[in-house]
PDB file of C-alpha atoms in Angstrom:
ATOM      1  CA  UNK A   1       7.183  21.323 -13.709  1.00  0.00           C
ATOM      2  CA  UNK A   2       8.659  18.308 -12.048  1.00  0.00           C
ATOM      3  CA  UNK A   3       7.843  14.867 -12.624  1.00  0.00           C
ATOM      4  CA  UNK A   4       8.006  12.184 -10.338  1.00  0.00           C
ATOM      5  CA  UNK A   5       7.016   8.502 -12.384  1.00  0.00           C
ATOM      6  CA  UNK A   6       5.898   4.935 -11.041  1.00  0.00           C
ATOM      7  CA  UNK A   7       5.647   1.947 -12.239  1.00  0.00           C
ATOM      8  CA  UNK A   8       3.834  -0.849 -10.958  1.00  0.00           C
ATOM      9  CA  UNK A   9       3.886  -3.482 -13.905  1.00  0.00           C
ATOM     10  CA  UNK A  10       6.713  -5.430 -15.408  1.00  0.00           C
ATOM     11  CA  UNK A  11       7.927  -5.305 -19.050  1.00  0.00           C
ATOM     12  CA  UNK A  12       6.364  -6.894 -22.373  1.00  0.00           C
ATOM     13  CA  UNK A  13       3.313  -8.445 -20.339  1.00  0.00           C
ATOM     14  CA  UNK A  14       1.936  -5.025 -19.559  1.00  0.00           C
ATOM     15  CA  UNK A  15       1.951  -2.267 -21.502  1.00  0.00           C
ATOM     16  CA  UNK A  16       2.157   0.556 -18.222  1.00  0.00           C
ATOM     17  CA  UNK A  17       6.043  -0.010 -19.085  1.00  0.00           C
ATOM     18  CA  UNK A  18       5.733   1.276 -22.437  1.00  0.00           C
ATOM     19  CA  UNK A  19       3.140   4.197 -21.771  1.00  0.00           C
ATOM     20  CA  UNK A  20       5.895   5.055 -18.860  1.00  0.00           C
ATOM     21  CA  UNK A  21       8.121   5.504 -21.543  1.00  0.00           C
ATOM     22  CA  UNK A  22       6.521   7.330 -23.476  1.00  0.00           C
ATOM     23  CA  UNK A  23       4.855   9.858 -20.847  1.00  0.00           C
ATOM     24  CA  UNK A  24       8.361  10.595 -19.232  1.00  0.00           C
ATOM     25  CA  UNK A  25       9.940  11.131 -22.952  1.00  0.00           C
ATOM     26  CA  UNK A  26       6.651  13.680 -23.854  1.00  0.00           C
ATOM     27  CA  UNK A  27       7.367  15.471 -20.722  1.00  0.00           C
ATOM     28  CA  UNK A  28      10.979  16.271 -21.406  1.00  0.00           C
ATOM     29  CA  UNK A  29      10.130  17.125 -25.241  1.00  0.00           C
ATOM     30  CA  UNK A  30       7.729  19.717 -23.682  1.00  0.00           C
ATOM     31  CA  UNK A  31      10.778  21.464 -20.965  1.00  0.00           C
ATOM     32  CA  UNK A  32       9.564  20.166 -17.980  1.00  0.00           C
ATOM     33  CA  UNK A  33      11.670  18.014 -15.991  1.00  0.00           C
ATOM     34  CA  UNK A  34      11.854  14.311 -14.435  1.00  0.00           C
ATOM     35  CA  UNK A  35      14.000  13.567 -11.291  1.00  0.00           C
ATOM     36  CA  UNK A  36      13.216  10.017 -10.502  1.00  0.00           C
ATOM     37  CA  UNK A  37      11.311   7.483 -11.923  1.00  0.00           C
ATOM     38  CA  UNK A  38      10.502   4.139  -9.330  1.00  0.00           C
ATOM     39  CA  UNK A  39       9.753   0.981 -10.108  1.00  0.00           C
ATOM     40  CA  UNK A  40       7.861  -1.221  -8.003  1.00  0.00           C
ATOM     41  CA  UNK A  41       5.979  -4.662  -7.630  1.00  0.00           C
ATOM     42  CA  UNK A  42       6.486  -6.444 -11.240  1.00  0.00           C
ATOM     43  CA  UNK A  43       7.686  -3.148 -12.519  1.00  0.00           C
ATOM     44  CA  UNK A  44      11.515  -4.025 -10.800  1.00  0.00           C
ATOM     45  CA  UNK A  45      11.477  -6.529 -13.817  1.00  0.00           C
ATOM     46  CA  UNK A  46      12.455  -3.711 -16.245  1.00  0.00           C
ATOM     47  CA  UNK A  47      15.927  -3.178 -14.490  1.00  0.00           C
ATOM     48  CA  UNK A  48      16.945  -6.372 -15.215  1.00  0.00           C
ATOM     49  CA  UNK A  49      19.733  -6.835 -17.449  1.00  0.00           C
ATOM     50  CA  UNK A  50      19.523 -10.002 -18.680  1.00  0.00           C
ATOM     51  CA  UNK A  51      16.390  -9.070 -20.859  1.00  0.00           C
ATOM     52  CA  UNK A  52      16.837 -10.058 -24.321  1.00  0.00           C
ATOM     53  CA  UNK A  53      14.318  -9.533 -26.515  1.00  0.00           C
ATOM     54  CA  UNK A  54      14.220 -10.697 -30.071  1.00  0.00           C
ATOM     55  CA  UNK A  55      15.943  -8.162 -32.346  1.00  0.00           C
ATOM     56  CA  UNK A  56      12.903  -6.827 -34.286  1.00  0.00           C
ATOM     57  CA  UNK A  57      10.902  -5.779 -30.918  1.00  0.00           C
ATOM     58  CA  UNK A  58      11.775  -2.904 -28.541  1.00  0.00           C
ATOM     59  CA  UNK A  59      14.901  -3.469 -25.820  1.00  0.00           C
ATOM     60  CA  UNK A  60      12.413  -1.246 -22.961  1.00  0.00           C
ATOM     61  CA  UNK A  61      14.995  -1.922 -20.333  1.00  0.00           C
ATOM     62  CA  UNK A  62      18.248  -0.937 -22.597  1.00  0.00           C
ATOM     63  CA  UNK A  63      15.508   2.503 -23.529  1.00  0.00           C
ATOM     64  CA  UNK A  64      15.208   3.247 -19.805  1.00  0.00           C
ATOM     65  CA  UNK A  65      19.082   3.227 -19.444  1.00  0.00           C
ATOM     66  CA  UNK A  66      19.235   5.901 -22.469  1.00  0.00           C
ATOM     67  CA  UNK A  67      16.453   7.802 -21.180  1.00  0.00           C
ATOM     68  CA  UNK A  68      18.328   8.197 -17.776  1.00  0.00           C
ATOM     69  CA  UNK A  69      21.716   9.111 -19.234  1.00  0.00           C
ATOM     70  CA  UNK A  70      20.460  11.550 -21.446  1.00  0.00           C
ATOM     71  CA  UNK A  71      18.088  13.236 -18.965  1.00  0.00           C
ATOM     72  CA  UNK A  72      20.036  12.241 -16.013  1.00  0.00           C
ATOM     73  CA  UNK A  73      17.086  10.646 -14.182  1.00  0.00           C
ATOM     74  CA  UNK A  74      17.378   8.971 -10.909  1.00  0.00           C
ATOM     75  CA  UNK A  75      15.872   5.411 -11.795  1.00  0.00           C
ATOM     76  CA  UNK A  76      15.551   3.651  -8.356  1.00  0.00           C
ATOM     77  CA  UNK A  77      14.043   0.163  -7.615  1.00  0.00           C
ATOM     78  CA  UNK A  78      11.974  -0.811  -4.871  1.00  0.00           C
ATOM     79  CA  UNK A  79      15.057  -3.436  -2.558  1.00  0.00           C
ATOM     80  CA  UNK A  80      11.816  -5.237  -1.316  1.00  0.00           C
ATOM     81  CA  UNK A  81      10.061  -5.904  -4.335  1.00  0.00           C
ATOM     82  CA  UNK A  82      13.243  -6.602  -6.338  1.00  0.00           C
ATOM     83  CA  UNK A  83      14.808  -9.231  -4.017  1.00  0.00           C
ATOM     84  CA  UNK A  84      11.371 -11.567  -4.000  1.00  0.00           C
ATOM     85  CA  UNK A  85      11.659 -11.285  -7.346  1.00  0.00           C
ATOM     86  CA  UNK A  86      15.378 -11.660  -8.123  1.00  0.00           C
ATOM     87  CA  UNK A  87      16.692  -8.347  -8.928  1.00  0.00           C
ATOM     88  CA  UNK A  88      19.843  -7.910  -7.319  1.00  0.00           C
ATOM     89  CA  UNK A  89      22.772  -5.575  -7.972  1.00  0.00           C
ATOM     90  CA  UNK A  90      24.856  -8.068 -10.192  1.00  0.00           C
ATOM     91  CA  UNK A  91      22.036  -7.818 -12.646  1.00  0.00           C
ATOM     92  CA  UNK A  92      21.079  -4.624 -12.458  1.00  0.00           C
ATOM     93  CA  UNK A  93      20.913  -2.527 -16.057  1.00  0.00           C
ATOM     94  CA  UNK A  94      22.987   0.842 -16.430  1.00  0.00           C
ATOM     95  CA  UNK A  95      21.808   3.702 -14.702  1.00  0.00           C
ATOM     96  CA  UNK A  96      19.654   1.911 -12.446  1.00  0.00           C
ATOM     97  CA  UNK A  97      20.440   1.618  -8.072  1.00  0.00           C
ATOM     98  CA  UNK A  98      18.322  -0.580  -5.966  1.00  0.00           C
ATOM     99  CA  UNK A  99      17.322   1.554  -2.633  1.00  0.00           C
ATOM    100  CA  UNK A 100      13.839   1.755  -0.413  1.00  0.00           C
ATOM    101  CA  UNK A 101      10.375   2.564  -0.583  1.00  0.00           C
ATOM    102  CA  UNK A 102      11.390   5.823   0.955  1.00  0.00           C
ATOM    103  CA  UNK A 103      12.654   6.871  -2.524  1.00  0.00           C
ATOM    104  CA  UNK A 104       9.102   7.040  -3.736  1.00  0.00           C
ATOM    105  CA  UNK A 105       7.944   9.058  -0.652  1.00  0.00           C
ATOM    106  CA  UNK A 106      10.561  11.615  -0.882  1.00  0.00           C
ATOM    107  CA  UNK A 107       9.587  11.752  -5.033  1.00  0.00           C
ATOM    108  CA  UNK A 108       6.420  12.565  -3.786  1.00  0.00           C
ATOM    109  CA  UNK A 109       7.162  15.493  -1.626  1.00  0.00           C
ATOM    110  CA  UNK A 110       9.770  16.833  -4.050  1.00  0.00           C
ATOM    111  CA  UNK A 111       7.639  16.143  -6.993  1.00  0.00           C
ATOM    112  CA  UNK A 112       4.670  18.716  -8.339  1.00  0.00           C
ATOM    113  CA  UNK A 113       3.216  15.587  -9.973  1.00  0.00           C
ATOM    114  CA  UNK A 114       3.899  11.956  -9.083  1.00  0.00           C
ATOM    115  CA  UNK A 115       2.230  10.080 -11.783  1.00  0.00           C
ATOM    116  CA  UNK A 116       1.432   6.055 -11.464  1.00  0.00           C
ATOM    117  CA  UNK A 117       1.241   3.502 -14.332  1.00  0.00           C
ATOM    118  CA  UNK A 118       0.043   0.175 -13.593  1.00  0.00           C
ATOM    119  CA  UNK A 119      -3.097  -1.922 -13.430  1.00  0.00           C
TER     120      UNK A 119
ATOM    121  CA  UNK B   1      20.282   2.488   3.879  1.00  0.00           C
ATOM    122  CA  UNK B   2      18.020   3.730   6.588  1.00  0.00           C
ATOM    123  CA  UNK B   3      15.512   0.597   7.692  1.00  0.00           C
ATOM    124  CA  UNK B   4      12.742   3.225   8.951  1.00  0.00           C
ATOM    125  CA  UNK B   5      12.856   5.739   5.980  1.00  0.00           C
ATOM    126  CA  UNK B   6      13.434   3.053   3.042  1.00  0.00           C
ATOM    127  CA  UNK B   7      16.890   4.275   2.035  1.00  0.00           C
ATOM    128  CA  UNK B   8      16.179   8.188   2.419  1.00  0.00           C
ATOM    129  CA  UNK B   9      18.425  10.480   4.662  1.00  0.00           C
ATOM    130  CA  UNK B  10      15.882  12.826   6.527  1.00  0.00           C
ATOM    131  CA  UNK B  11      17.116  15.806   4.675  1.00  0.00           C
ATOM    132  CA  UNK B  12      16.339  19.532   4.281  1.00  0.00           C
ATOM    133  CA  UNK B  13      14.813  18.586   1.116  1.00  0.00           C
ATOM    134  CA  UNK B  14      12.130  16.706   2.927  1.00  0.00           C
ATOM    135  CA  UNK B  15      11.290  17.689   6.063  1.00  0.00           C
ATOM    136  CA  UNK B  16       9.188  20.320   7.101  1.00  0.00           C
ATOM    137  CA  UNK B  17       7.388  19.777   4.196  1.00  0.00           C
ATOM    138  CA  UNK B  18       3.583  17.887   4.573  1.00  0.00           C
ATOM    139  CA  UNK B  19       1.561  16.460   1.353  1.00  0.00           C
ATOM    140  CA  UNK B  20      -1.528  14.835   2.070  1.00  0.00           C
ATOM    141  CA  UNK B  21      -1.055  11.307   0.564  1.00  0.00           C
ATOM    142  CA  UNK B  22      -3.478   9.085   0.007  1.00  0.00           C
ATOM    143  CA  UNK B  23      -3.400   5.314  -0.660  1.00  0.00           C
ATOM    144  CA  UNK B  24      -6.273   3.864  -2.654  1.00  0.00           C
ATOM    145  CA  UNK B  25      -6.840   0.069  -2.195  1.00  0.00           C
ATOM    146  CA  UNK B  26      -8.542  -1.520  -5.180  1.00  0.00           C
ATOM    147  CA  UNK B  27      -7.672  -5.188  -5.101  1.00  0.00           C
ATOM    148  CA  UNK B  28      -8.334  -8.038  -3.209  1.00  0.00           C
ATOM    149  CA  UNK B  29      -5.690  -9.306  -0.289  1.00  0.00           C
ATOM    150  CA  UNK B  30      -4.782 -12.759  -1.826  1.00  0.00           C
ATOM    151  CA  UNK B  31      -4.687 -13.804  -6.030  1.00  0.00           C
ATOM    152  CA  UNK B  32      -2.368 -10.487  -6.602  1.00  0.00           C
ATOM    153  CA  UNK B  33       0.778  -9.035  -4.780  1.00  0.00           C
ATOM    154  CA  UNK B  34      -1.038  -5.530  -4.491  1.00  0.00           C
ATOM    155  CA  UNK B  35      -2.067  -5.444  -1.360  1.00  0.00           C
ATOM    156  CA  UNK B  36       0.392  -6.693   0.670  1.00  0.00           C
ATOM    157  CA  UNK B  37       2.974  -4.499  -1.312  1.00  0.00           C
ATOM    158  CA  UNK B  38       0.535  -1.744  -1.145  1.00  0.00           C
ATOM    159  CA  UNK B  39       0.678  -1.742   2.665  1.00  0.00           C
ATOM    160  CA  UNK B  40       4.842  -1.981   2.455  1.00  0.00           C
ATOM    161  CA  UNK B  41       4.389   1.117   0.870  1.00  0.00           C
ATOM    162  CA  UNK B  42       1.635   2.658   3.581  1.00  0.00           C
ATOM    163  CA  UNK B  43       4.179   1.828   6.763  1.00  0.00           C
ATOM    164  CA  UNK B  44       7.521   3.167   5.225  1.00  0.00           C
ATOM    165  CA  UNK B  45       5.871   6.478   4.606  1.00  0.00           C
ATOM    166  CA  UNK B  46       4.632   6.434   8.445  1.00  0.00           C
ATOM    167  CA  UNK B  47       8.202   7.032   9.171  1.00  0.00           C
ATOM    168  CA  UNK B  48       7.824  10.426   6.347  1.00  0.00           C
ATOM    169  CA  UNK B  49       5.063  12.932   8.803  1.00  0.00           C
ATOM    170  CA  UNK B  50       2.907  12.993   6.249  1.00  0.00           C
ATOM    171  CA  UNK B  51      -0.657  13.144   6.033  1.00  0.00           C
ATOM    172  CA  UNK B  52      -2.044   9.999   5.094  1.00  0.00           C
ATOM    173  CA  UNK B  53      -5.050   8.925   4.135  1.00  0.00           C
ATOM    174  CA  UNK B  54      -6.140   5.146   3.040  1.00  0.00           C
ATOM    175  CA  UNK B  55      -9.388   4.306   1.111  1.00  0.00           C
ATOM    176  CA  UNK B  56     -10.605   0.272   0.307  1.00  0.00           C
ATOM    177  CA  UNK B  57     -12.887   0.302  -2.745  1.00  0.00           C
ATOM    178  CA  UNK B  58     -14.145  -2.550  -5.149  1.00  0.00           C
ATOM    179  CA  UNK B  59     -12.110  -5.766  -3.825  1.00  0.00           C
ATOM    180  CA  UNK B  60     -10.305  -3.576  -1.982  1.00  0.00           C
ATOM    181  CA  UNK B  61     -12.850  -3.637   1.051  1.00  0.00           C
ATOM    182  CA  UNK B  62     -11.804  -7.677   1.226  1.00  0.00           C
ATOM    183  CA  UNK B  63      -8.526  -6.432   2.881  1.00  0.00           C
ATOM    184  CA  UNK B  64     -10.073  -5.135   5.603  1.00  0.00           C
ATOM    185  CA  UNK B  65     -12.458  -8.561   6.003  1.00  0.00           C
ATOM    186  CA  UNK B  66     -12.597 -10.027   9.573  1.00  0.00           C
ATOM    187  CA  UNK B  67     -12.030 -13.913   9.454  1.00  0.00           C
ATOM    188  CA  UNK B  68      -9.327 -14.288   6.746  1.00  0.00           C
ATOM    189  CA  UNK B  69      -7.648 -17.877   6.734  1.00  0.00           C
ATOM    190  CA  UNK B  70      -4.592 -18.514   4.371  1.00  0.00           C
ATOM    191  CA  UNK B  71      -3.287 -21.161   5.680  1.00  0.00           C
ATOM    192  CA  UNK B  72      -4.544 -24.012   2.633  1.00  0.00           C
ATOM    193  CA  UNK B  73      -3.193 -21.423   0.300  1.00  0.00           C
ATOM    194  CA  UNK B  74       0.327 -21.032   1.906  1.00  0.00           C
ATOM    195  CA  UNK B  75       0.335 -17.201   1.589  1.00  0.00           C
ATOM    196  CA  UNK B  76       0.640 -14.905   4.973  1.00  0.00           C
ATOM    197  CA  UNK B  77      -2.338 -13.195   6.368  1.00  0.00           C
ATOM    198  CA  UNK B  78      -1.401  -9.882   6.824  1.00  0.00           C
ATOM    199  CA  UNK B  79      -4.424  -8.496   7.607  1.00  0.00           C
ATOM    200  CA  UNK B  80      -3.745  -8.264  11.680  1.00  0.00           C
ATOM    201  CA  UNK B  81      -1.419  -5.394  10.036  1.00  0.00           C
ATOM    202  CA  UNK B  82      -4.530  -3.282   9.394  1.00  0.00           C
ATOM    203  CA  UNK B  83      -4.752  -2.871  13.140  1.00  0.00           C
ATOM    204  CA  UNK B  84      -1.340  -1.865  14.054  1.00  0.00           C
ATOM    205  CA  UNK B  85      -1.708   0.861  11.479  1.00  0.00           C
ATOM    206  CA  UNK B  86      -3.171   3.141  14.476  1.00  0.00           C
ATOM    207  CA  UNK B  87       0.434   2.749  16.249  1.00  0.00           C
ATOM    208  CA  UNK B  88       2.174   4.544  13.351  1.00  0.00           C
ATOM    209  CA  UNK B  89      -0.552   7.696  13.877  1.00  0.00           C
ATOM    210  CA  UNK B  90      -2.120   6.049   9.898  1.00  0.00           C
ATOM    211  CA  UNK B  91      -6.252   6.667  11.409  1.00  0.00           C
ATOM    212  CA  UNK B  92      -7.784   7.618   8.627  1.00  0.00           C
ATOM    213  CA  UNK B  93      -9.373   4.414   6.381  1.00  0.00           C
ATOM    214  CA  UNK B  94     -12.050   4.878   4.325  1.00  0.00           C
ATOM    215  CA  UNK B  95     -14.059   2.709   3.181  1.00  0.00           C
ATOM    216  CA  UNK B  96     -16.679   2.991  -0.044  1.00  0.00           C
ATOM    217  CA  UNK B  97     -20.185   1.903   0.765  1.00  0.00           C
ATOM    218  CA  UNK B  98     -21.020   1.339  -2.826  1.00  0.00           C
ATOM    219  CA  UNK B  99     -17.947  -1.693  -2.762  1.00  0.00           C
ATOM    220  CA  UNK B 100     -18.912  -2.782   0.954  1.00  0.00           C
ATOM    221  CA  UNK B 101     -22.848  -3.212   0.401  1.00  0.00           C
ATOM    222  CA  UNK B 102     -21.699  -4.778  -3.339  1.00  0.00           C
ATOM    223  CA  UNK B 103     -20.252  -7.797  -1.538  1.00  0.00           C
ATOM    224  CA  UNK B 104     -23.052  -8.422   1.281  1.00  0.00           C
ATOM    225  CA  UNK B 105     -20.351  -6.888   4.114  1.00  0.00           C
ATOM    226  CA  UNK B 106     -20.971  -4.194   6.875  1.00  0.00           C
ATOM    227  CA  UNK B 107     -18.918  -2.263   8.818  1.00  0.00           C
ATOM    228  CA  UNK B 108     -18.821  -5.141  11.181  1.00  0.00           C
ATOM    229  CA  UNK B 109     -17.231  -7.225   8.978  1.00  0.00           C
ATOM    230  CA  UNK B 110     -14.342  -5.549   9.182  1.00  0.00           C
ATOM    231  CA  UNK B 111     -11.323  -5.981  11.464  1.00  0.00           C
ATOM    232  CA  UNK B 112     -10.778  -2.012  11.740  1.00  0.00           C
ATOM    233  CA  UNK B 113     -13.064   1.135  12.750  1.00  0.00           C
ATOM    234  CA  UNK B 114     -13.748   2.997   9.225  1.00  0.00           C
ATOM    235  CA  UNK B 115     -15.622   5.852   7.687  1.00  0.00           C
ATOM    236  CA  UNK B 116     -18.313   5.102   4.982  1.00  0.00           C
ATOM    237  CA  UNK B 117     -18.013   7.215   2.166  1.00  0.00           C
ATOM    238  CA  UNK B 118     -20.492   7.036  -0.972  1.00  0.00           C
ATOM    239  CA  UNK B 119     -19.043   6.747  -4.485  1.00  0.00           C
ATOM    240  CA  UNK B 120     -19.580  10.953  -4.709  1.00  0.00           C
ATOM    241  CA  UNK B 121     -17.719  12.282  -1.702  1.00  0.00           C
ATOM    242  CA  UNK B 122     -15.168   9.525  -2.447  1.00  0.00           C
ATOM    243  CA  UNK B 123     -14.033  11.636  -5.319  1.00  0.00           C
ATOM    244  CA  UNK B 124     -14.077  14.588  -3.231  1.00  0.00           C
ATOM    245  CA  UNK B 125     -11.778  12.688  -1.331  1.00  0.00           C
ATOM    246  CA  UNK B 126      -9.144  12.252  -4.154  1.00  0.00           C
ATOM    247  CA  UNK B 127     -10.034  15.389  -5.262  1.00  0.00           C
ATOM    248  CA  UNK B 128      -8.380  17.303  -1.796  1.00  0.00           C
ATOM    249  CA  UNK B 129      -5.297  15.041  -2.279  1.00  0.00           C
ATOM    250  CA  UNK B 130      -1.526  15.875  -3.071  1.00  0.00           C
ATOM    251  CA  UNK B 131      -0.740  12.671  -4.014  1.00  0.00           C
ATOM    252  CA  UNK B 132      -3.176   9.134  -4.963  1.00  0.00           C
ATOM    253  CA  UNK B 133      -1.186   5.944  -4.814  1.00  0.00           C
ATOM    254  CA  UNK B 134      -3.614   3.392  -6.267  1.00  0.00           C
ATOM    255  CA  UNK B 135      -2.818  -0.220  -5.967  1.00  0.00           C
TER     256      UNK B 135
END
């Protein structure tokens, strides 16, 4: 089957990152397959590249760069909702691209399942 | 990038092809981004031929509330937006009575024409969906 993901929540505060994560990495383990993942509202906060967590806790945007490379996985973030909030291509994590809302839409027609994680 | 289609060439890929879409609106217009970003969302897909649907439960039905003043908290009111909708062929709103009679409004409280749907055929609703965006 294929999997289109959302998410709606940024990194660390909200755990919808995290179960994300996880959900797209249990789909692939099972065959199916993933061909974009969008990130909108606070959820453009885990393409960021200058997130540093400390060293003992999880790096989710360095995990989402993996993820993609391994699986290639289109991970696309929402130009609107990045620019309020200060995502911009010169900060912008590997394997991530910054396009429009219209990249959800189409994930949605393409998709069998377009699954949403947020509050 | 495309301004109408948010960055997508109108491919073979997409068109032809019709999903019934449905928005769900759970939060109120002002305190959280969701609404306003929520209806970003609604009026790039207008430019997708889809079938759309858009439901306002719990806060939700505040979005649609006649009389909204933001001026003293320095935030837009977008809720004029609501009425355009009907330009970009986006006619079906539904509203749940549960949410609506919850917070003392009526129909005529709000700033658009909607259909009242109880709790139970709301989730019929869902149920005959492709695809639930809830914000």
């Amino acid at each position: 089957m294929k999997f289109g993901i959302m998410v709606n929540e940024g990194p660390y505060t909200h755990e919808a990152s995290d179960t994300a994560y996880l959900f797209a990495k249990a789909v692939l383990e099972k065959g199916h397959q993933i061909h974009r993942i969008f990130f909108y509202h606070d959820g453009v906060n885990n393409s960021t590249r200058l997130t540093e967590p400390p060293q003992d806790d999880r790096n989710i945007v360095t995990r989402w760069s993996k993820l993609a490379a391994e699986h290639q996985i289109d991970l696309v973030v929402c130009v609107a909702a990045a620019l309020r909030r200060g995502i911009r291509d010169e900060n912008l994590a590997e394997g991530f691209r910054i396009s429009g809302l219209g990249q959800l839409i189409e994930s949605g027609i393409q998709a069998d399942r377009l699954v949403v994680f947020g509050d | 990038m495309s301004e109408t289609t948010g960055g997508v060439e109108m491919d073979e890929d997409v068109s032809g092809v019709i999903k019934k879409f449905l928005y769900v609106n759970r939060k109120a217009p002002y305190g959280t981004i969701y609404a306003l970003e929520s209806l970003e969302v609604v009026l790039i897909a207008a430019a997708f031929d889809q079938d759309v649907s858009l439901v306002f439960l719990d806060d939700g039905v505040y979005q649609l509330a006649k009389g909204q003043h933001t001026k003293t908290i320095d935030v837009k009111n977008f809720s004029p937006t609501y009425r355009a909708l009907e330009g970009y062929d986006i006619e079906k709103l539904y509203v749940e009575k549960e949410s609506l009679e919850a917070r003392g409004l009526t129909a005529e409280d709000l700033i658009v024409p909607v259909t009242l749907l109880p709790a139970a055929e709301m989730a019929e609703l869902m149920d005959g969906q492709d695809i639930v965006l809830s914000f």
